[in-house]
Short mmCIF file of C-alpha atoms and ligand atoms in Angstrom, two decimals:
data_model
loop_
_atom_site.label_atom_id
_atom_site.label_comp_id
_atom_site.label_asym_id
_atom_site.label_seq_id
_atom_site.Cartn_x
_atom_site.Cartn_y
_atom_site.Cartn_z
CA MET A 15 0.00 0.00 0.00
CA ARG A 16 2.91 2.35 0.61
CA ILE A 17 3.56 2.85 -3.09
CA PHE A 18 0.06 4.35 -3.49
CA GLY A 19 0.84 6.91 -0.85
CA THR A 20 4.07 7.83 -2.60
CA LEU A 21 2.28 8.42 -5.89
CA TRP A 22 -0.31 10.64 -4.25
CA THR A 23 2.43 12.57 -2.52
CA LEU A 24 4.29 13.18 -5.77
CA LEU A 25 1.11 14.39 -7.41
CA VAL A 26 0.20 16.83 -4.68
CA PHE A 27 3.75 18.10 -4.33
CA ALA A 28 3.74 18.83 -8.05
CA LEU A 29 0.56 20.88 -7.51
CA ALA A 30 1.97 22.58 -4.46
CA ALA A 31 5.23 23.46 -6.24
CA ALA A 32 3.29 25.06 -9.10
CA SER A 33 1.30 27.28 -6.77
CA LEU A 34 4.35 28.11 -4.64
CA SER A 35 6.26 29.52 -7.59
CA LEU A 36 3.20 31.58 -8.48
CA ALA A 37 2.88 32.95 -4.96
CA GLN A 38 6.55 33.91 -4.92
CA ALA A 39 6.21 35.65 -8.27
CA GLY A 40 3.30 37.67 -6.88
CA ALA A 41 5.11 38.21 -3.53
CA ALA A 42 1.89 37.77 -1.56
CA PRO A 43 2.18 39.56 1.80
CA ALA A 44 2.24 37.40 4.92
CA ILE A 45 -0.97 36.98 6.87
CA ALA A 46 -1.05 36.78 10.67
CA ILE A 47 -4.12 35.37 12.39
CA THR A 48 -3.83 36.37 16.04
CA HIS A 49 -5.49 35.15 19.26
CA VAL A 50 -7.20 32.31 17.39
CA THR A 51 -8.24 28.89 18.72
CA VAL A 52 -6.60 26.21 16.56
CA ILE A 53 -8.40 22.89 16.10
CA ASN A 54 -6.39 19.92 14.83
CA PRO A 55 -8.86 17.03 14.46
CA GLY A 56 -6.13 14.47 13.66
CA THR A 57 -4.62 14.77 17.12
CA SER A 58 -7.89 15.84 18.79
CA SER A 59 -6.08 18.96 19.91
CA VAL A 60 -7.55 22.38 20.64
CA THR A 61 -5.17 25.22 21.49
CA ARG A 62 -6.27 28.69 22.43
CA ASN A 63 -4.72 32.08 21.78
CA ARG A 64 -2.42 31.06 18.89
CA THR A 65 -0.73 33.26 16.35
CA VAL A 66 -0.74 31.61 12.93
CA ILE A 67 1.51 33.15 10.27
CA LEU A 68 0.85 32.32 6.62
CA ALA A 69 3.52 33.00 3.99
CA GLY A 70 2.78 32.43 0.31
CA ASP A 71 0.85 29.19 0.02
CA HIS A 72 1.91 27.62 3.30
CA ILE A 73 1.71 27.95 7.07
CA ASP A 74 4.93 29.52 8.28
CA SER A 75 4.38 29.14 12.02
CA VAL A 76 1.84 28.37 14.70
CA SER A 77 2.88 29.77 18.05
CA ASP A 78 1.80 31.43 21.25
CA ALA A 79 3.93 34.46 20.33
CA ALA A 80 2.51 37.88 21.05
CA PRO A 81 1.08 39.68 18.01
CA SER A 82 3.98 42.18 18.26
CA THR A 83 6.26 39.54 16.75
CA VAL A 84 4.31 39.27 13.48
CA PRO A 85 6.18 40.27 10.29
CA LYS A 86 6.15 44.01 9.62
CA HIS A 87 4.06 44.07 6.46
CA ALA A 88 1.80 41.20 7.40
CA ARG A 89 -1.91 41.58 7.08
CA VAL A 90 -3.30 40.98 10.58
CA ILE A 91 -6.59 39.16 11.14
CA ASN A 92 -7.83 39.37 14.71
CA GLY A 93 -8.87 35.81 15.50
CA THR A 94 -10.27 36.55 18.96
CA GLY A 95 -13.30 34.29 19.49
CA LEU A 96 -12.67 32.51 16.17
CA TYR A 97 -11.71 28.89 15.39
CA LEU A 98 -9.16 27.84 12.78
CA MET A 99 -9.26 24.33 11.34
CA PRO A 100 -7.85 22.53 8.28
CA GLY A 101 -9.69 22.94 4.96
CA LEU A 102 -12.38 20.33 4.38
CA TRP A 103 -12.34 17.55 1.76
CA ASP A 104 -15.41 16.07 0.10
CA MET A 105 -14.20 12.59 -0.78
CA HIS A 106 -17.01 11.66 -3.17
CA VAL A 107 -17.98 14.15 -5.87
CA HIS A 108 -18.64 14.20 -9.64
CA ALA A 109 -17.64 17.70 -10.75
CA ALA A 110 -17.49 17.02 -14.51
CA PHE A 111 -20.15 14.39 -15.16
CA GLY A 112 -20.80 14.29 -18.93
CA ASP A 113 -23.72 16.57 -19.86
CA TRP A 114 -25.53 16.25 -16.53
CA PHE A 115 -24.36 19.48 -14.86
CA PRO A 116 -23.61 22.28 -17.32
CA ARG A 117 -21.57 25.25 -16.02
CA GLY A 118 -19.92 23.11 -13.36
CA ARG A 119 -16.78 25.21 -13.53
CA ASP A 120 -18.68 28.38 -12.55
CA ILE A 121 -21.05 26.76 -10.06
CA ILE A 122 -19.64 23.56 -8.55
CA LEU A 123 -16.04 24.71 -8.07
CA PRO A 124 -16.75 28.05 -6.32
CA LEU A 125 -19.48 26.48 -4.16
CA PHE A 126 -16.85 24.16 -2.73
CA ILE A 127 -14.52 27.02 -1.79
CA ALA A 128 -17.37 29.20 -0.47
CA ASN A 129 -18.17 26.34 1.92
CA GLY A 130 -14.61 25.71 3.06
CA VAL A 131 -14.15 22.60 0.91
CA THR A 132 -10.59 23.06 -0.32
CA GLY A 133 -10.11 19.53 -1.69
CA VAL A 134 -12.25 16.94 -3.45
CA ARG A 135 -11.91 13.37 -4.65
CA ASP A 136 -13.74 13.14 -7.97
CA MET A 137 -15.26 9.66 -8.21
CA GLY A 138 -16.18 9.56 -11.90
CA GLY A 139 -15.74 12.35 -14.42
CA ASP A 140 -14.31 13.54 -17.70
CA VAL A 141 -10.52 13.68 -17.73
CA PRO A 142 -10.07 16.65 -20.13
CA ALA A 143 -12.31 18.94 -18.02
CA LEU A 144 -10.91 17.83 -14.68
CA ALA A 145 -7.26 18.02 -15.83
CA THR A 146 -7.84 21.50 -17.27
CA TRP A 147 -9.57 22.76 -14.12
CA ARG A 148 -6.85 21.33 -11.92
CA LYS A 149 -4.21 23.25 -13.91
CA GLN A 150 -6.24 26.49 -13.90
CA ILE A 151 -6.95 26.24 -10.17
CA SER A 152 -3.30 25.67 -9.26
CA ALA A 153 -2.30 28.60 -11.49
CA GLY A 154 -4.86 30.83 -9.72
CA ALA A 155 -6.76 31.41 -12.98
CA ILE A 156 -10.05 30.04 -11.61
CA ILE A 157 -11.32 29.41 -8.09
CA GLY A 158 -11.78 25.83 -6.97
CA PRO A 159 -10.59 23.04 -4.69
CA ARG A 160 -7.65 20.67 -5.15
CA ILE A 161 -8.90 17.76 -7.24
CA VAL A 162 -7.81 14.15 -7.36
CA PHE A 163 -9.76 12.11 -9.90
CA SER A 164 -10.54 8.67 -11.28
CA GLY A 165 -11.66 9.79 -14.72
CA PRO A 166 -14.39 7.57 -16.20
CA MET A 167 -15.82 4.79 -13.99
CA LEU A 168 -15.56 1.14 -14.96
CA ASP A 169 -19.09 -0.19 -15.50
CA GLY A 170 -20.99 -2.88 -17.37
CA TYR A 171 -23.96 -2.52 -19.74
CA LEU A 172 -27.52 -2.60 -18.43
CA PRO A 173 -29.94 -5.14 -19.96
CA ASP A 174 -31.04 -2.44 -22.44
CA GLY A 175 -27.46 -2.28 -23.77
CA LYS A 176 -26.73 1.13 -22.28
CA LEU A 177 -24.42 2.43 -19.57
CA ARG A 178 -26.27 3.80 -16.56
CA PHE A 179 -24.15 6.94 -16.12
CA PRO A 180 -22.08 9.35 -18.18
CA SER A 181 -18.32 9.45 -17.54
CA SER A 182 -18.21 5.66 -17.71
CA VAL A 183 -16.06 3.21 -19.65
CA PRO A 184 -17.68 -0.13 -20.51
CA VAL A 185 -15.95 -3.28 -19.32
CA THR A 186 -17.50 -6.60 -20.32
CA THR A 187 -14.66 -9.13 -20.03
CA PRO A 188 -11.45 -9.49 -17.98
CA ALA A 189 -9.46 -8.45 -21.06
CA SER A 190 -11.51 -5.27 -21.54
CA ALA A 191 -11.16 -4.49 -17.82
CA VAL A 192 -7.37 -4.71 -18.08
CA ALA A 193 -7.40 -2.56 -21.23
CA ALA A 194 -9.60 0.04 -19.50
CA VAL A 195 -7.28 0.26 -16.48
CA ASP A 196 -4.22 0.59 -18.75
CA SER A 197 -5.91 3.29 -20.82
CA LEU A 198 -6.89 5.26 -17.69
CA LYS A 199 -3.35 4.95 -16.36
CA ALA A 200 -2.07 6.40 -19.65
CA GLN A 201 -4.55 9.29 -19.28
CA GLY A 202 -2.99 10.17 -15.95
CA VAL A 203 -5.80 9.32 -13.53
CA ASP A 204 -5.05 9.10 -9.80
CA PHE A 205 -7.05 5.93 -9.07
CA ILE A 206 -9.65 3.55 -10.54
CA LYS A 207 -13.37 3.77 -9.69
CA VAL A 208 -15.66 0.76 -10.13
CA GLN A 209 -19.44 0.92 -10.56
CA SER A 210 -22.16 -1.67 -9.84
CA VAL A 211 -22.67 -3.50 -13.12
CA VAL A 212 -19.08 -4.73 -13.59
CA ALA A 213 -19.12 -8.55 -13.89
CA HIS A 214 -17.40 -10.71 -11.27
CA ASP A 215 -14.44 -11.85 -13.41
CA ALA A 216 -13.99 -8.40 -14.94
CA TYR A 217 -13.87 -6.86 -11.45
CA LEU A 218 -11.16 -9.23 -10.26
CA ALA A 219 -9.14 -8.59 -13.43
CA ALA A 220 -9.47 -4.81 -12.98
CA ALA A 221 -8.37 -4.99 -9.33
CA LYS A 222 -5.34 -7.08 -10.25
CA GLU A 223 -4.31 -4.78 -13.09
CA ALA A 224 -4.83 -1.65 -10.96
CA ARG A 225 -2.50 -3.13 -8.36
CA ARG A 226 0.09 -3.96 -11.05
CA GLN A 227 -0.13 -0.36 -12.34
CA GLY A 228 0.19 1.10 -8.83
CA LEU A 229 -3.28 2.67 -8.92
CA PRO A 230 -5.64 2.38 -5.93
CA ILE A 231 -9.02 0.84 -6.81
CA VAL A 232 -12.07 2.32 -5.05
CA GLY A 233 -15.82 2.57 -5.40
CA HIS A 234 -18.83 0.31 -5.39
CA VAL A 235 -19.09 -3.33 -4.44
CA PRO A 236 -20.34 -4.62 -7.82
CA ASP A 237 -23.68 -6.44 -7.73
CA GLN A 238 -22.11 -9.85 -8.46
CA VAL A 239 -19.26 -9.45 -5.97
CA ARG A 240 -19.21 -10.05 -2.22
CA LEU A 241 -17.82 -7.48 0.19
CA ARG A 242 -15.22 -9.94 1.48
CA GLU A 243 -13.95 -10.45 -2.09
CA VAL A 244 -13.59 -6.70 -2.51
CA VAL A 245 -11.61 -6.53 0.75
CA ALA A 246 -9.42 -9.44 -0.38
CA ALA A 247 -8.82 -7.73 -3.74
CA GLY A 248 -7.35 -4.77 -1.84
CA GLN A 249 -10.03 -2.21 -2.72
CA LYS A 250 -9.11 0.88 -0.80
CA SER A 251 -12.51 2.48 -0.22
CA VAL A 252 -16.10 1.29 -0.33
CA GLU A 253 -18.85 3.82 -1.06
CA HIS A 254 -22.44 4.04 0.20
CA LEU A 255 -21.98 1.18 2.74
CA MET A 256 -22.29 -1.20 -0.20
CA GLY A 257 -22.22 -4.93 0.43
CA ILE A 258 -22.23 -4.79 4.22
CA PHE A 259 -25.91 -5.57 4.84
CA GLU A 260 -25.81 -8.27 2.16
CA SER A 261 -22.74 -9.84 3.76
CA CYS A 262 -24.44 -9.74 7.18
CA SER A 263 -27.48 -11.54 5.75
CA THR A 264 -27.95 -15.30 6.05
CA GLU A 265 -29.22 -15.08 2.45
CA GLU A 266 -26.22 -13.38 0.82
CA ASP A 267 -26.38 -15.80 -2.13
CA GLU A 268 -29.87 -14.57 -3.02
CA PHE A 269 -28.57 -11.01 -3.27
CA ILE A 270 -25.55 -12.02 -5.33
CA GLN A 271 -27.99 -13.69 -7.75
CA GLY A 272 -29.99 -10.45 -7.88
CA LYS A 273 -33.04 -11.96 -6.17
CA GLY A 274 -33.05 -10.12 -2.83
CA SER A 275 -35.39 -7.45 -1.49
CA LEU A 276 -35.12 -4.81 1.22
CA LYS A 277 -37.51 -6.79 3.40
CA LEU A 278 -35.40 -9.93 3.06
CA LEU A 279 -32.24 -7.92 3.69
CA LEU A 280 -33.44 -6.41 6.96
CA GLY A 281 -35.13 -9.62 8.07
CA THR A 282 -32.08 -11.87 7.70
CA GLN A 283 -29.28 -9.94 9.42
CA ASN A 284 -27.07 -12.21 11.50
CA PRO A 285 -25.29 -10.25 14.25
CA ARG A 286 -22.44 -12.74 14.60
CA THR A 287 -21.68 -12.81 10.85
CA CYS A 288 -21.91 -9.05 10.87
CA ASP A 289 -19.43 -8.62 13.72
CA ALA A 290 -16.96 -10.84 11.86
CA MET A 291 -17.39 -8.79 8.67
CA ILE A 292 -16.91 -5.49 10.51
CA HIS A 293 -13.81 -6.94 12.15
CA LEU A 294 -12.46 -7.90 8.73
CA LEU A 295 -12.99 -4.33 7.45
CA ALA A 296 -11.17 -2.96 10.50
CA GLN A 297 -8.33 -5.45 10.11
CA HIS A 298 -7.83 -4.49 6.43
CA GLN A 299 -8.50 -0.80 7.13
CA THR A 300 -10.96 -0.73 4.24
CA TRP A 301 -12.13 2.89 4.19
CA GLN A 302 -15.86 3.56 4.26
CA VAL A 303 -17.51 6.55 2.56
CA PRO A 304 -21.14 6.11 3.61
CA THR A 305 -22.48 9.21 1.75
CA LEU A 306 -25.27 9.43 4.34
CA THR A 307 -26.57 12.77 3.07
CA TRP A 308 -27.42 11.19 -0.26
CA GLN A 309 -28.56 7.93 1.37
CA ARG A 310 -31.10 9.91 3.36
CA GLY A 311 -32.23 11.94 0.34
CA GLY A 312 -32.47 8.88 -1.90
CA THR A 313 -34.34 6.83 0.71
CA PHE A 314 -37.10 9.43 0.98
CA LEU A 315 -36.98 10.73 -2.60
CA ASP A 316 -40.74 10.37 -3.02
CA GLN A 317 -41.24 12.81 -0.14
CA LEU A 318 -38.91 15.47 -1.58
CA ASP A 319 -40.50 18.91 -1.83
CA TRP A 320 -39.19 20.13 -5.18
CA GLN A 321 -40.89 23.53 -4.76
CA HIS A 322 -39.28 24.62 -1.50
CA GLN A 323 -35.54 24.09 -1.52
CA PRO A 324 -33.57 26.81 0.26
CA LEU A 325 -30.46 26.28 -1.90
CA ASP A 326 -32.39 26.45 -5.21
CA THR A 327 -30.88 29.84 -5.87
CA TYR A 328 -27.56 28.10 -6.72
CA ILE A 329 -29.15 25.46 -8.95
CA PRO A 330 -29.66 25.92 -12.71
CA ALA A 331 -33.15 25.03 -13.95
CA TYR A 332 -31.56 22.38 -16.18
CA TRP A 333 -30.01 20.51 -13.25
CA ARG A 334 -33.33 20.46 -11.42
CA ASP A 335 -35.89 20.02 -14.22
CA VAL A 336 -33.93 17.74 -16.53
CA THR A 337 -31.01 15.96 -14.84
CA TRP A 338 -32.35 15.45 -11.31
CA ARG A 339 -35.95 14.89 -12.50
CA ARG A 340 -34.84 12.21 -14.96
CA PHE A 341 -32.62 10.56 -12.33
CA ALA A 342 -35.46 10.64 -9.77
CA ASP A 343 -37.90 9.13 -12.29
CA SER A 344 -35.46 6.30 -12.98
CA MET A 345 -35.26 5.44 -9.27
CA MET A 346 -38.93 5.84 -8.32
CA PRO A 347 -40.30 2.42 -9.42
CA ASP A 348 -37.72 0.57 -7.29
CA LEU A 349 -38.26 2.92 -4.37
CA ARG A 350 -42.05 2.49 -4.40
CA LYS A 351 -41.70 -1.29 -4.02
CA ASP A 352 -40.95 -0.73 -0.34
CA PRO A 353 -43.22 1.08 2.13
CA PRO A 354 -41.76 4.29 3.65
CA LYS A 355 -41.65 2.67 7.08
CA LEU A 356 -39.33 -0.10 5.88
CA ARG A 357 -37.13 2.45 4.13
CA ALA A 358 -36.98 4.56 7.29
CA GLU A 359 -35.86 1.49 9.19
CA TYR A 360 -33.16 0.84 6.60
CA PHE A 361 -31.81 4.37 6.95
CA THR A 362 -31.75 4.05 10.74
CA ARG A 363 -29.80 0.79 10.31
CA ASN A 364 -27.36 2.69 8.08
CA LEU A 365 -26.64 5.13 10.91
CA GLU A 366 -26.30 2.26 13.40
CA MET A 367 -23.96 0.40 11.05
CA VAL A 368 -21.71 3.46 10.71
CA GLY A 369 -21.59 3.75 14.50
CA ALA A 370 -20.78 0.04 14.95
CA MET A 371 -18.02 0.11 12.31
CA HIS A 372 -16.55 3.26 13.84
CA ARG A 373 -16.40 1.71 17.30
CA ALA A 374 -14.68 -1.34 15.78
CA GLY A 375 -11.95 0.82 14.22
CA VAL A 376 -13.08 0.93 10.58
CA PRO A 377 -11.79 4.21 9.07
CA PHE A 378 -14.23 6.73 7.55
CA LEU A 379 -14.19 9.54 4.99
CA ALA A 380 -16.79 12.26 4.46
CA GLY A 381 -18.25 12.16 0.96
CA THR A 382 -21.55 13.39 -0.46
CA ASP A 383 -22.00 12.23 -4.09
CA THR A 384 -22.66 15.83 -5.12
CA PRO A 385 -24.11 16.87 -7.51
CA PRO A 386 -25.67 13.68 -8.99
CA GLY A 387 -27.34 13.11 -5.61
CA ILE A 388 -30.60 15.03 -5.90
CA TYR A 389 -30.37 18.34 -4.02
CA VAL A 390 -27.01 17.24 -2.68
CA VAL A 391 -25.57 20.71 -3.31
CA PRO A 392 -21.79 21.14 -3.71
CA GLY A 393 -20.07 22.39 -0.55
CA PHE A 394 -23.18 22.85 1.58
CA SER A 395 -23.86 19.11 1.66
CA LEU A 396 -20.44 18.28 3.14
CA HIS A 397 -21.51 20.08 6.33
CA ASP A 398 -24.68 17.96 6.44
CA GLU A 399 -22.50 14.86 6.16
CA LEU A 400 -20.44 15.93 9.18
CA ALA A 401 -23.68 16.28 11.17
CA ASN A 402 -24.72 12.79 9.96
CA PHE A 403 -21.53 11.32 11.44
CA VAL A 404 -22.40 12.91 14.78
CA GLU A 405 -25.90 11.48 14.51
CA ALA A 406 -24.27 8.07 13.94
CA GLY A 407 -22.32 8.39 17.20
CA PHE A 408 -19.10 10.20 16.29
CA THR A 409 -17.93 13.00 18.56
CA PRO A 410 -17.73 16.35 16.72
CA ILE A 411 -13.93 16.13 16.51
CA GLU A 412 -14.15 12.58 15.12
CA ALA A 413 -16.63 13.86 12.54
CA LEU A 414 -14.14 16.60 11.57
CA GLN A 415 -11.43 13.93 11.13
CA THR A 416 -13.45 12.35 8.29
CA ALA A 417 -13.04 15.53 6.22
CA THR A 418 -9.55 16.70 7.28
CA SER A 419 -6.90 14.37 8.73
CA ASN A 420 -8.48 11.17 7.37
CA PRO A 421 -8.53 12.32 3.73
CA ALA A 422 -4.87 13.39 4.10
CA ARG A 423 -4.02 9.97 5.52
CA PHE A 424 -6.08 8.16 2.86
CA LEU A 425 -4.35 10.09 0.07
CA GLY A 426 -0.90 9.78 1.66
CA ILE A 427 -0.43 13.56 1.70
CA GLU A 428 -0.21 14.14 5.47
CA ARG A 429 3.14 15.91 5.06
CA SER A 430 1.34 18.83 3.39
CA PHE A 431 -2.34 18.60 4.31
CA GLY A 432 -4.85 17.75 7.00
CA SER A 433 -3.68 19.87 9.92
CA VAL A 434 -2.88 23.41 11.04
CA GLU A 435 0.90 23.14 11.50
CA ALA A 436 4.04 24.95 10.34
CA GLY A 437 5.11 23.77 6.90
CA LYS A 438 1.69 22.60 5.74
CA ILE A 439 -0.15 24.08 2.78
CA ALA A 440 -2.45 26.90 3.95
CA ASP A 441 -5.82 25.27 3.15
CA LEU A 442 -7.82 26.49 6.14
CA VAL A 443 -11.27 27.42 7.39
CA LEU A 444 -11.86 30.16 9.97
CA LEU A 445 -15.12 29.73 11.91
CA ASP A 446 -17.21 32.18 13.95
CA SER A 447 -18.35 29.50 16.42
CA ASN A 448 -16.95 26.38 18.00
CA PRO A 449 -17.71 23.27 15.90
CA LEU A 450 -16.88 21.02 18.87
CA GLU A 451 -19.83 22.47 20.79
CA ASP A 452 -22.18 21.97 17.85
CA ILE A 453 -21.04 20.37 14.59
CA ARG A 454 -23.44 22.64 12.68
CA ASN A 455 -21.12 25.51 13.54
CA THR A 456 -18.88 24.39 10.65
CA LYS A 457 -21.36 26.32 8.50
CA LYS A 458 -20.53 29.59 10.26
CA ILE A 459 -17.61 30.43 7.99
CA ASN A 460 -15.72 33.66 8.63
CA ALA A 461 -13.01 33.09 6.02
CA VAL A 462 -11.43 30.43 3.82
CA PHE A 463 -7.76 30.10 2.83
CA ALA A 464 -7.05 28.03 -0.28
CA GLY A 465 -3.34 27.59 -0.94
CA GLY A 466 -2.76 30.68 1.18
CA ARG A 467 -5.22 32.76 -0.83
CA TYR A 468 -7.50 34.63 1.59
CA PHE A 469 -11.24 34.81 1.02
CA ASP A 470 -12.93 36.82 3.75
CA ARG A 471 -16.70 36.70 4.36
CA ALA A 472 -17.39 39.55 1.93
CA GLU A 473 -15.35 37.77 -0.75
CA LEU A 474 -17.16 34.46 -0.10
CA ASP A 475 -20.53 36.24 -0.36
CA ARG A 476 -19.45 37.77 -3.68
CA MET A 477 -18.50 34.29 -4.83
CA LEU A 478 -21.96 33.00 -3.89
CA ARG A 479 -23.65 35.86 -5.78
CA GLY A 480 -21.52 34.94 -8.79
CA VAL A 481 -22.81 31.37 -8.55
CA GLU A 482 -26.42 32.63 -8.35
CA ALA A 483 -25.87 34.65 -11.52
CA ALA A 484 -24.33 31.66 -13.32
CA ALA A 485 -27.24 29.45 -12.21
CA ARG A 486 -29.76 31.99 -13.57
CA ASP A 487 -27.90 32.29 -16.91
CA GLN A 488 -27.82 28.52 -17.37
CA LYS A 489 -31.47 27.73 -18.00
ZN1 ZN B 177 -20.83 8.77 -6.85
#
């Protein structure tokens, strides 16, 4: 596994070096945040009355020095009563998803920054767009988060001969799976994402080839594959809690043959089998990205009030009336098979499962599946996901870990990201209220620093107005 970390590190250092040279060219003045409370989720540490000096794109020092020691020309931000934490990562997004979300560059990318999301893991998208954005963001030409991406997802054809999603590459045989992995490697992707319809033998071939190519493999547990096989194949992250309830069921074979139902699933859970499976996940440190915000939304999709959505102002009519409506219509028949009460029970079990895995030492990442998830709005939804982790039994600081120190650890970039420490890249969020008292306080953003670039509240509000204008333009 170490080699994966090394590759990630090289990638991010290349990005960091590019932005460093830019910052030096522009000779950005130092910034001193004084009297601030620093929160480092990774070490569960909270230190009051710090002076944090930023120089160029990185954190120069974190100390208890008096403000009189700050560099002469530094811009001083009085951090009294404020809380400084690492920038957030959304570890499951689709920022460039075929033709589903037009104007993503002007809407999705700034919404992340405006919400303190300074890094994202793109879990299925178009390489040309994502590679271009990544370059433009690191050059300071456009505003957006750091992006690591899979490029197109490996998927199989549906019975109607079509692929379910855009940004997908069809794999039908082991040979085509190997060819797809090799082609993605040549296109410069950071990892391989698998979707649900990949056949059993093709999945195993893809996992083997990804390992040979030094690319992590992440994503779904394909319909024909068991969770324990995915763990054995070395898959690094599992999305949406896939496979766990099936593997806890005494009737797992039925589900693998595509004959299960939600009622059967919930009625056949075996606690002892389940404990063993959770233990296996902990032992292999198979990361879980439960995407609870979207799980909740999807579970109760038939109750969604399309007319009264407070964040509608950031959503183009096309996303809502075409993309999301079409996606909702495609899911509704399946959803309606199960009464709302059964679905509510399933969602409650999801929260309980996350809590049980967490207590057993299974590692977690915050991810939202924005924007394909209906009304899972970029940036805003990550804060909902943090609250979901608390609802599942995490302490607030453990919830913060899933979006700060854990992503850095997962990506092998802890040397530069994931904490507020001297020498790290200055991706930071300054909050008006203490998120450890109430996790919802992560929404009370005073300022965001992205690669040392300072966006105060007024600047963030301007950014949001820009998104509103872009959403109105894009019918
Ligand atoms: Zn997704």
